[in-house]
Short mmCIF file of C-alpha atoms in Angstrom, two decimals:
data_model
loop_
_atom_site.label_atom_id
_atom_site.label_comp_id
_atom_site.label_asym_id
_atom_site.label_seq_id
_atom_site.Cartn_x
_atom_site.Cartn_y
_atom_site.Cartn_z
CA MET A 1 1.66 127.42 -37.46
CA GLN A 2 4.76 126.54 -35.46
CA PHE A 3 2.84 127.03 -32.25
CA TRP A 4 0.15 124.55 -33.30
CA ALA A 5 2.82 122.08 -34.45
CA LEU A 6 4.50 122.25 -31.08
CA CYS A 7 1.17 121.76 -29.33
CA TRP A 8 0.42 118.74 -31.50
CA ALA A 9 3.85 117.24 -30.72
CA ALA A 10 3.39 117.86 -27.02
CA SER A 11 -0.02 116.21 -27.06
CA VAL A 12 1.34 113.16 -28.87
CA ALA A 13 4.20 112.85 -26.36
CA LEU A 14 1.75 113.22 -23.47
CA ALA A 15 -0.54 110.61 -24.98
CA GLY A 16 2.43 108.25 -25.38
CA ALA A 17 3.46 108.81 -21.79
CA LEU A 18 -0.06 108.17 -20.55
CA ALA A 19 -0.39 105.06 -22.71
CA ALA A 20 2.79 103.51 -21.21
CA GLU A 21 2.16 101.42 -17.94
CA PRO A 22 4.10 103.06 -15.11
CA PRO A 23 6.13 100.85 -12.63
CA ALA A 24 4.71 100.09 -9.17
CA GLY A 25 6.94 102.68 -7.47
CA ASP A 26 5.96 105.44 -9.95
CA HIS A 27 2.21 105.19 -9.26
CA VAL A 28 2.39 107.57 -6.29
CA GLU A 29 4.56 109.96 -8.24
CA HIS A 30 1.98 110.09 -11.03
CA HIS A 31 -0.73 110.82 -8.54
CA ASP A 32 1.38 113.58 -7.02
CA VAL A 33 2.07 115.10 -10.37
CA LYS A 34 -1.61 115.15 -11.11
CA ALA A 35 -2.20 116.75 -7.69
CA GLY A 36 0.50 119.35 -8.42
CA LYS A 37 -1.84 120.69 -10.96
CA TYR A 38 -3.83 121.95 -8.00
CA GLY A 39 -0.74 123.71 -6.36
CA VAL A 40 1.28 120.88 -4.71
CA ASP A 41 5.09 121.41 -4.51
CA HIS A 42 6.57 119.37 -7.31
CA HIS A 43 10.11 119.52 -5.85
CA HIS A 44 9.04 118.22 -2.43
CA THR A 45 7.14 115.44 -4.03
CA ARG A 46 10.16 114.42 -6.03
CA HIS A 47 12.29 114.33 -2.86
CA ASP A 48 9.74 112.20 -1.08
CA LYS A 49 9.66 109.97 -4.09
CA ASP A 50 13.45 109.51 -3.95
CA GLU A 51 13.35 108.77 -0.22
CA GLU A 52 10.46 106.38 -0.69
CA HIS A 53 12.33 104.77 -3.54
CA HIS A 54 15.36 104.34 -1.24
CA VAL A 55 13.26 102.86 1.51
CA GLY A 56 11.44 100.68 -0.95
CA HIS A 57 14.71 99.52 -2.42
CA HIS A 58 16.08 98.70 1.06
CA GLY A 59 12.86 96.92 1.89
CA LYS A 60 13.16 94.85 -1.24
CA LYS A 61 16.68 93.81 -0.20
CA GLU A 62 15.52 92.77 3.22
CA HIS A 63 12.61 90.95 1.62
CA GLY A 64 15.00 89.20 -0.70
CA GLU A 65 17.27 88.19 2.12
CA HIS A 66 14.32 87.06 4.22
CA HIS A 67 12.82 85.21 1.33
CA GLY A 68 16.19 83.61 0.59
CA LYS A 69 16.56 82.40 4.17
CA ASP A 70 13.05 81.10 4.19
CA HIS A 71 13.68 79.39 0.86
CA ASP A 72 16.88 77.82 2.18
CA LYS A 73 14.97 76.71 5.27
CA ASP A 74 12.27 75.27 3.08
CA HIS A 75 14.94 73.60 1.02
CA HIS A 76 16.46 72.12 4.20
CA HIS A 77 13.01 71.06 5.18
CA GLY A 78 12.81 69.39 1.80
CA LYS A 79 15.98 67.43 2.59
CA ASP A 80 14.47 66.34 5.88
CA HIS A 81 11.37 65.37 3.98
CA ASP A 82 13.49 63.42 1.54
CA LYS A 83 15.25 61.78 4.47
CA ASP A 84 11.93 60.93 6.02
CA HIS A 85 10.73 59.67 2.69
CA HIS A 86 13.89 57.58 2.31
CA GLY A 87 13.38 56.19 5.81
CA LYS A 88 9.83 55.34 4.92
CA ASP A 89 10.97 53.58 1.79
CA HIS A 90 13.53 51.65 3.82
CA HIS A 91 10.84 50.75 6.33
CA ASP A 92 8.58 49.58 3.54
CA LYS A 93 11.41 47.45 2.13
CA ASP A 94 12.05 45.88 5.52
CA HIS A 95 8.35 45.28 5.87
CA ASP A 96 8.21 43.61 2.47
CA ASP A 97 11.25 41.44 3.30
CA ASP A 98 9.68 40.42 6.59
CA HIS A 99 6.42 39.63 4.80
CA HIS A 100 8.20 37.48 2.22
CA THR A 101 10.15 35.68 4.97
CA LYS A 102 6.98 34.90 6.89
CA HIS A 103 5.29 33.75 3.69
CA TYR A 104 8.24 31.46 2.87
CA ASP A 105 8.24 30.06 6.43
CA HIS A 106 4.52 29.42 6.12
CA ILE A 107 5.05 27.56 2.85
CA LYS A 108 7.84 25.46 4.41
CA TYR A 109 5.65 24.67 7.42
CA THR A 110 2.72 23.75 5.19
CA GLU A 111 4.89 21.51 3.01
CA LYS A 112 6.42 19.81 6.07
CA HIS A 113 2.98 19.37 7.62
CA ASP A 114 1.62 17.88 4.40
CA HIS A 115 4.65 15.58 4.13
CA ASP A 116 4.30 14.40 7.74
CA LEU A 117 0.59 13.79 7.19
CA GLU A 118 1.32 11.84 4.02
CA VAL A 119 3.91 9.69 5.82
CA LYS A 120 1.48 9.10 8.70
CA ASN A 121 -1.28 8.02 6.33
CA LEU A 122 1.14 5.76 4.47
CA VAL A 123 2.26 4.09 7.70
CA GLU A 124 -1.35 3.53 8.75
CA HIS A 125 -2.12 2.05 5.33
CA LEU A 126 0.89 -0.27 5.55
CA ASN A 127 -0.17 -1.36 9.04
CA LYS A 128 -3.62 -2.22 7.72
CA ILE A 129 -2.10 -4.19 4.86
CA ALA A 130 0.22 -6.00 7.28
CA TYR A 131 -2.74 -6.85 9.52
CA ARG A 132 -4.78 -8.13 6.58
CA PHE A 133 -1.81 -10.12 5.33
CA GLY A 134 -1.31 -11.65 8.77
CA ASP A 135 -4.99 -12.49 9.03
CA LEU A 136 -4.95 -14.05 5.56
CA GLU A 137 -1.81 -16.01 6.40
CA HIS A 138 -3.51 -17.28 9.56
CA LYS A 139 -6.54 -18.39 7.56
CA LEU A 140 -4.30 -20.12 5.04
CA ASP A 141 -2.47 -21.87 7.87
CA GLU A 142 -5.83 -23.03 9.20
CA ARG A 143 -6.64 -24.41 5.78
CA LYS A 144 -3.29 -26.21 5.84
CA ASP A 145 -4.20 -27.84 9.13
CA PRO A 146 -3.55 -31.58 8.78
CA GLU A 147 -7.02 -32.47 9.98
CA LEU A 148 -8.68 -30.19 7.44
CA LEU A 149 -6.41 -31.44 4.66
CA ALA A 150 -7.22 -35.00 5.66
CA LYS A 151 -10.94 -34.28 5.48
CA ALA A 152 -10.55 -32.61 2.10
CA GLY A 153 -8.53 -35.55 0.80
CA THR A 154 -11.08 -37.96 2.12
CA LEU A 155 -13.87 -36.17 0.32
CA GLU A 156 -11.82 -36.06 -2.87
CA HIS A 157 -11.17 -39.78 -2.66
CA ARG A 158 -14.86 -40.48 -2.16
CA VAL A 159 -15.70 -38.36 -5.18
CA GLU A 160 -13.17 -40.32 -7.24
CA VAL A 161 -14.74 -43.59 -6.09
CA ILE A 162 -18.20 -42.34 -6.98
CA GLU A 163 -17.04 -41.09 -10.37
CA GLY A 164 -15.39 -44.42 -11.06
CA GLY A 165 -11.71 -43.53 -10.92
CA ASN A 166 -9.09 -40.79 -11.01
CA GLY A 167 -9.67 -39.72 -14.59
CA CYS A 168 -7.16 -42.08 -16.15
CA GLU A 169 -8.45 -44.79 -18.47
CA ARG A 170 -6.35 -47.47 -16.78
CA THR A 171 -6.38 -48.34 -13.08
CA ASP A 172 -2.61 -48.88 -13.10
CA TYR A 173 -2.04 -45.24 -14.04
CA PHE A 174 -1.49 -42.27 -11.72
CA GLN A 175 -3.25 -38.94 -12.20
CA CYS A 176 -0.83 -36.01 -11.87
CA GLY A 177 -3.73 -33.62 -11.35
CA GLY A 178 -3.65 -29.81 -11.40
CA ASN A 179 -4.65 -27.57 -14.30
CA ASP A 180 -2.74 -29.76 -16.75
CA PRO A 181 -4.02 -33.34 -16.21
CA GLN A 182 -1.53 -36.06 -16.99
CA CYS A 183 -1.51 -39.81 -16.43
CA ILE A 184 1.67 -41.80 -15.83
CA ASN A 185 2.33 -45.45 -14.96
CA ASN A 186 2.14 -46.32 -11.28
CA LEU A 187 5.67 -47.71 -11.45
CA LEU A 188 6.99 -44.17 -12.01
CA VAL A 189 5.51 -42.72 -8.81
CA CYS A 190 8.04 -42.04 -6.04
CA ASP A 191 10.93 -43.43 -8.08
CA HIS A 192 13.03 -40.31 -7.25
CA ASN A 193 12.45 -38.88 -10.74
CA LYS A 194 9.81 -36.29 -11.61
CA ASP A 195 7.70 -37.71 -14.40
CA CYS A 196 4.64 -35.45 -13.97
CA ARG A 197 4.99 -32.03 -15.54
CA ASN A 198 3.93 -30.51 -12.21
CA GLY A 199 6.09 -32.90 -10.17
CA GLU A 200 3.11 -34.34 -8.34
CA ASP A 201 4.45 -37.92 -8.62
CA GLU A 202 7.27 -37.06 -6.19
CA GLU A 203 5.35 -34.86 -3.76
CA ASP A 204 4.20 -37.38 -1.11
CA CYS A 205 6.58 -40.28 -0.87
CA ASP A 206 6.64 -40.76 2.91
CA LEU A 207 5.27 -44.04 4.19
CA HIS A 208 2.76 -43.26 6.92
CA ILE A 209 2.79 -46.72 8.46
CA HIS A 210 5.62 -48.03 10.57
CA VAL A 211 6.70 -51.27 12.20
CA GLY A 212 4.56 -51.87 15.25
CA ASP A 213 1.57 -49.83 14.08
CA SER A 214 -1.75 -51.54 14.73
CA PHE A 215 -5.18 -50.93 13.23
CA VAL A 216 -8.40 -52.32 14.65
CA GLY A 217 -11.21 -53.07 12.21
CA ASP A 218 -14.93 -53.48 12.67
CA SER A 219 -16.95 -55.57 10.28
CA ILE A 220 -19.21 -53.77 7.84
CA PHE A 221 -20.21 -56.94 6.03
CA ASP A 222 -18.71 -60.38 5.51
CA HIS A 223 -20.01 -62.85 2.95
CA CYS A 224 -17.02 -65.04 2.29
CA THR A 225 -14.57 -65.56 5.17
CA GLN A 226 -14.46 -68.86 7.09
CA ARG A 227 -14.74 -67.34 10.60
CA ARG A 228 -16.93 -64.29 10.02
CA PRO A 229 -15.21 -62.24 12.71
CA ASP A 230 -16.76 -59.05 14.09
CA HIS A 231 -13.35 -57.52 14.68
CA MET A 232 -9.81 -58.05 13.45
CA THR A 233 -6.47 -56.33 14.14
CA VAL A 234 -3.72 -55.72 11.58
CA THR A 235 -0.22 -55.16 13.02
CA PHE A 236 2.76 -54.32 10.80
CA THR A 237 5.84 -56.36 11.67
CA ALA A 238 8.28 -55.47 8.89
CA ILE A 239 8.81 -52.80 6.21
CA LYS A 240 11.50 -53.00 3.53
CA ASN A 241 12.21 -50.38 0.87
CA GLU A 242 13.36 -51.86 -2.43
CA THR A 243 16.10 -50.04 -4.34
CA PHE A 244 14.86 -51.26 -7.68
CA PHE A 245 11.22 -50.34 -6.98
CA PRO A 246 11.32 -47.53 -4.40
CA GLY A 247 7.64 -46.81 -4.99
CA PHE A 248 6.62 -50.27 -3.75
CA PRO A 249 7.90 -51.00 -0.24
CA LYS A 250 7.53 -54.60 0.96
CA LEU A 251 5.41 -55.22 4.05
CA ALA A 252 4.87 -57.98 6.56
CA ALA A 253 2.05 -58.07 9.10
CA THR A 254 -0.17 -60.23 11.29
CA ILE A 255 -3.95 -60.39 11.25
CA ASP A 256 -5.50 -61.38 14.58
CA MET A 257 -9.13 -62.42 14.85
CA GLU A 258 -11.49 -63.39 17.63
CA TYR A 259 -14.34 -65.44 16.24
CA GLU A 260 -17.44 -67.32 17.36
CA THR A 261 -19.68 -69.37 15.07
CA ASP A 262 -22.34 -72.03 15.39
CA HIS A 263 -19.67 -74.64 14.99
CA ALA A 264 -16.59 -73.16 16.64
CA GLU A 265 -15.04 -70.24 18.47
CA GLY A 266 -11.54 -69.17 19.18
CA HIS A 267 -8.61 -66.92 18.22
CA VAL A 268 -6.45 -67.02 15.12
CA THR A 269 -3.36 -65.15 13.91
CA LEU A 270 -2.60 -65.06 10.20
CA ARG A 271 0.82 -64.02 8.93
CA VAL A 272 0.67 -62.09 5.73
CA LYS A 273 3.06 -60.50 3.24
CA GLY A 274 2.54 -57.90 0.61
CA GLY A 275 3.47 -54.46 -0.58
CA TYR A 276 2.51 -50.80 -0.49
CA SER A 277 1.69 -48.63 -3.55
CA PHE A 278 2.37 -44.88 -3.26
CA ALA A 279 0.53 -44.37 -6.53
CA ARG A 280 -2.72 -45.75 -5.11
CA ASN A 281 -2.20 -45.14 -1.36
CA ARG A 282 -2.98 -48.71 -0.50
CA PHE A 283 -1.36 -51.96 0.54
CA ILE A 284 -2.12 -55.51 -0.58
CA PHE A 285 -1.64 -58.75 1.33
CA VAL A 286 -1.36 -62.00 -0.59
CA ALA A 287 -3.92 -64.65 0.42
CA PRO A 288 -2.55 -66.50 3.49
CA GLU A 289 -4.89 -69.48 3.29
CA ALA A 290 -6.13 -72.02 0.79
CA ASP A 291 -9.36 -70.09 0.18
CA ARG A 292 -7.26 -67.58 -1.81
CA LEU A 293 -8.85 -64.56 -0.22
CA GLY A 294 -6.62 -61.55 -0.50
CA PHE A 295 -6.67 -58.41 1.63
CA ILE A 296 -6.54 -54.77 0.46
CA GLY A 297 -6.15 -51.82 2.79
CA GLN A 298 -7.14 -48.52 1.12
CA PHE A 299 -6.13 -45.10 2.56
CA ASP A 300 -7.77 -42.02 1.12
CA GLY A 301 -4.40 -40.32 0.59
CA SER A 302 -4.92 -37.72 3.33
CA ASP A 303 -6.02 -39.51 6.46
CA PHE A 304 -3.53 -42.19 7.36
CA ASP A 305 -5.14 -43.03 10.68
CA HIS A 306 -8.02 -44.81 9.01
CA PHE A 307 -8.41 -47.18 6.09
CA VAL A 308 -11.01 -49.44 4.57
CA GLY A 309 -10.07 -53.13 4.42
CA THR A 310 -11.68 -55.32 1.83
CA ILE A 311 -11.36 -59.05 1.36
CA GLN A 312 -11.78 -60.49 -2.11
CA PRO A 313 -10.97 -63.62 -4.07
CA GLU A 314 -7.81 -63.37 -6.15
CA ALA A 315 -9.63 -64.83 -9.13
CA THR A 316 -12.52 -62.38 -9.33
CA GLN A 317 -11.17 -59.41 -7.33
CA ILE A 318 -14.70 -58.68 -6.25
CA PRO A 319 -14.98 -57.59 -2.60
CA CYS A 320 -16.91 -60.06 -0.46
CA ALA A 321 -16.12 -58.67 2.98
CA LYS A 322 -15.39 -55.13 4.26
CA PHE A 323 -13.98 -53.78 7.50
CA TYR A 324 -13.40 -50.25 8.68
CA PHE A 325 -10.04 -49.82 10.46
CA ARG A 326 -8.76 -47.14 12.83
CA ARG A 327 -5.29 -46.68 14.23
CA HIS A 328 -4.81 -48.29 17.64
CA THR A 329 -3.30 -45.88 20.21
CA GLU A 330 -1.41 -46.35 23.48
CA ASP A 331 -4.25 -44.68 25.35
CA GLU A 332 -6.49 -47.59 24.40
CA ASP A 333 -3.91 -50.01 25.85
CA GLU A 334 -3.88 -48.11 29.18
CA GLU A 335 -7.66 -48.35 29.41
#
């Protein structure tokens, strides 16, 4: 019984030894032990195993040292790699800074270019406006030309005559005109005080006839004068401005006539006196002869080189003769 117990214990120990995984260096020894079963020297094998174990252990040391050096080299290589990587990052940062700088410069250039273009366009626009303003001013100056203004005034006067007056109910009233019509007494015109709301009564108070001025008239019709002249000349000999009535200067003139009728012919000079009305742009001569025919010279208010002269009885004030007068010039005397 003890023998079988020992055998059973030996088999269990052997099974446990076989079940355990041997280390890598013991694999050859296990093979040798198995081969010793067929007559291999167990002692020699053990010696070889010790020597192999020594060599293997020395080899592992060298392998460790070699692996350590290689690892340190790889680690150094890693530092170089990090350095390279850091350099790359620095390069990328410089590249980004350069890119941002170029982008900012481009924005500044674009803004400056847009600003310059805007200024250029503005200058061109102002030049066009200045040209148009100059052209308009030139056209307005042309409209202010005295000849054009005279023609316009003449037409306006003719319209007033056709319409029967200046819009005031009384003939001895002055029309201020404009967008706010107003009538004032003729005595208030050119009295050095503005009586019209728009000041029109003091606008044109210059007398356009002077001492020595002559006007030659051609007959349009004559139904009442004694001599029935074809032509007559009115020459102003004196002009006096009254302080009390500044709007009615006193005038003196001569009327010269060449005449020829069935009964007589000859030359006559009539001396006349009268006054000028700024309110009505006309002058009146009191009748110089017993026939009591008065004389009225009517300017149109714009053209003072021409006037229409009418002759009418003081009693009826109905025109019976009409002459058209023009200013006599020195050129006509030279001819």
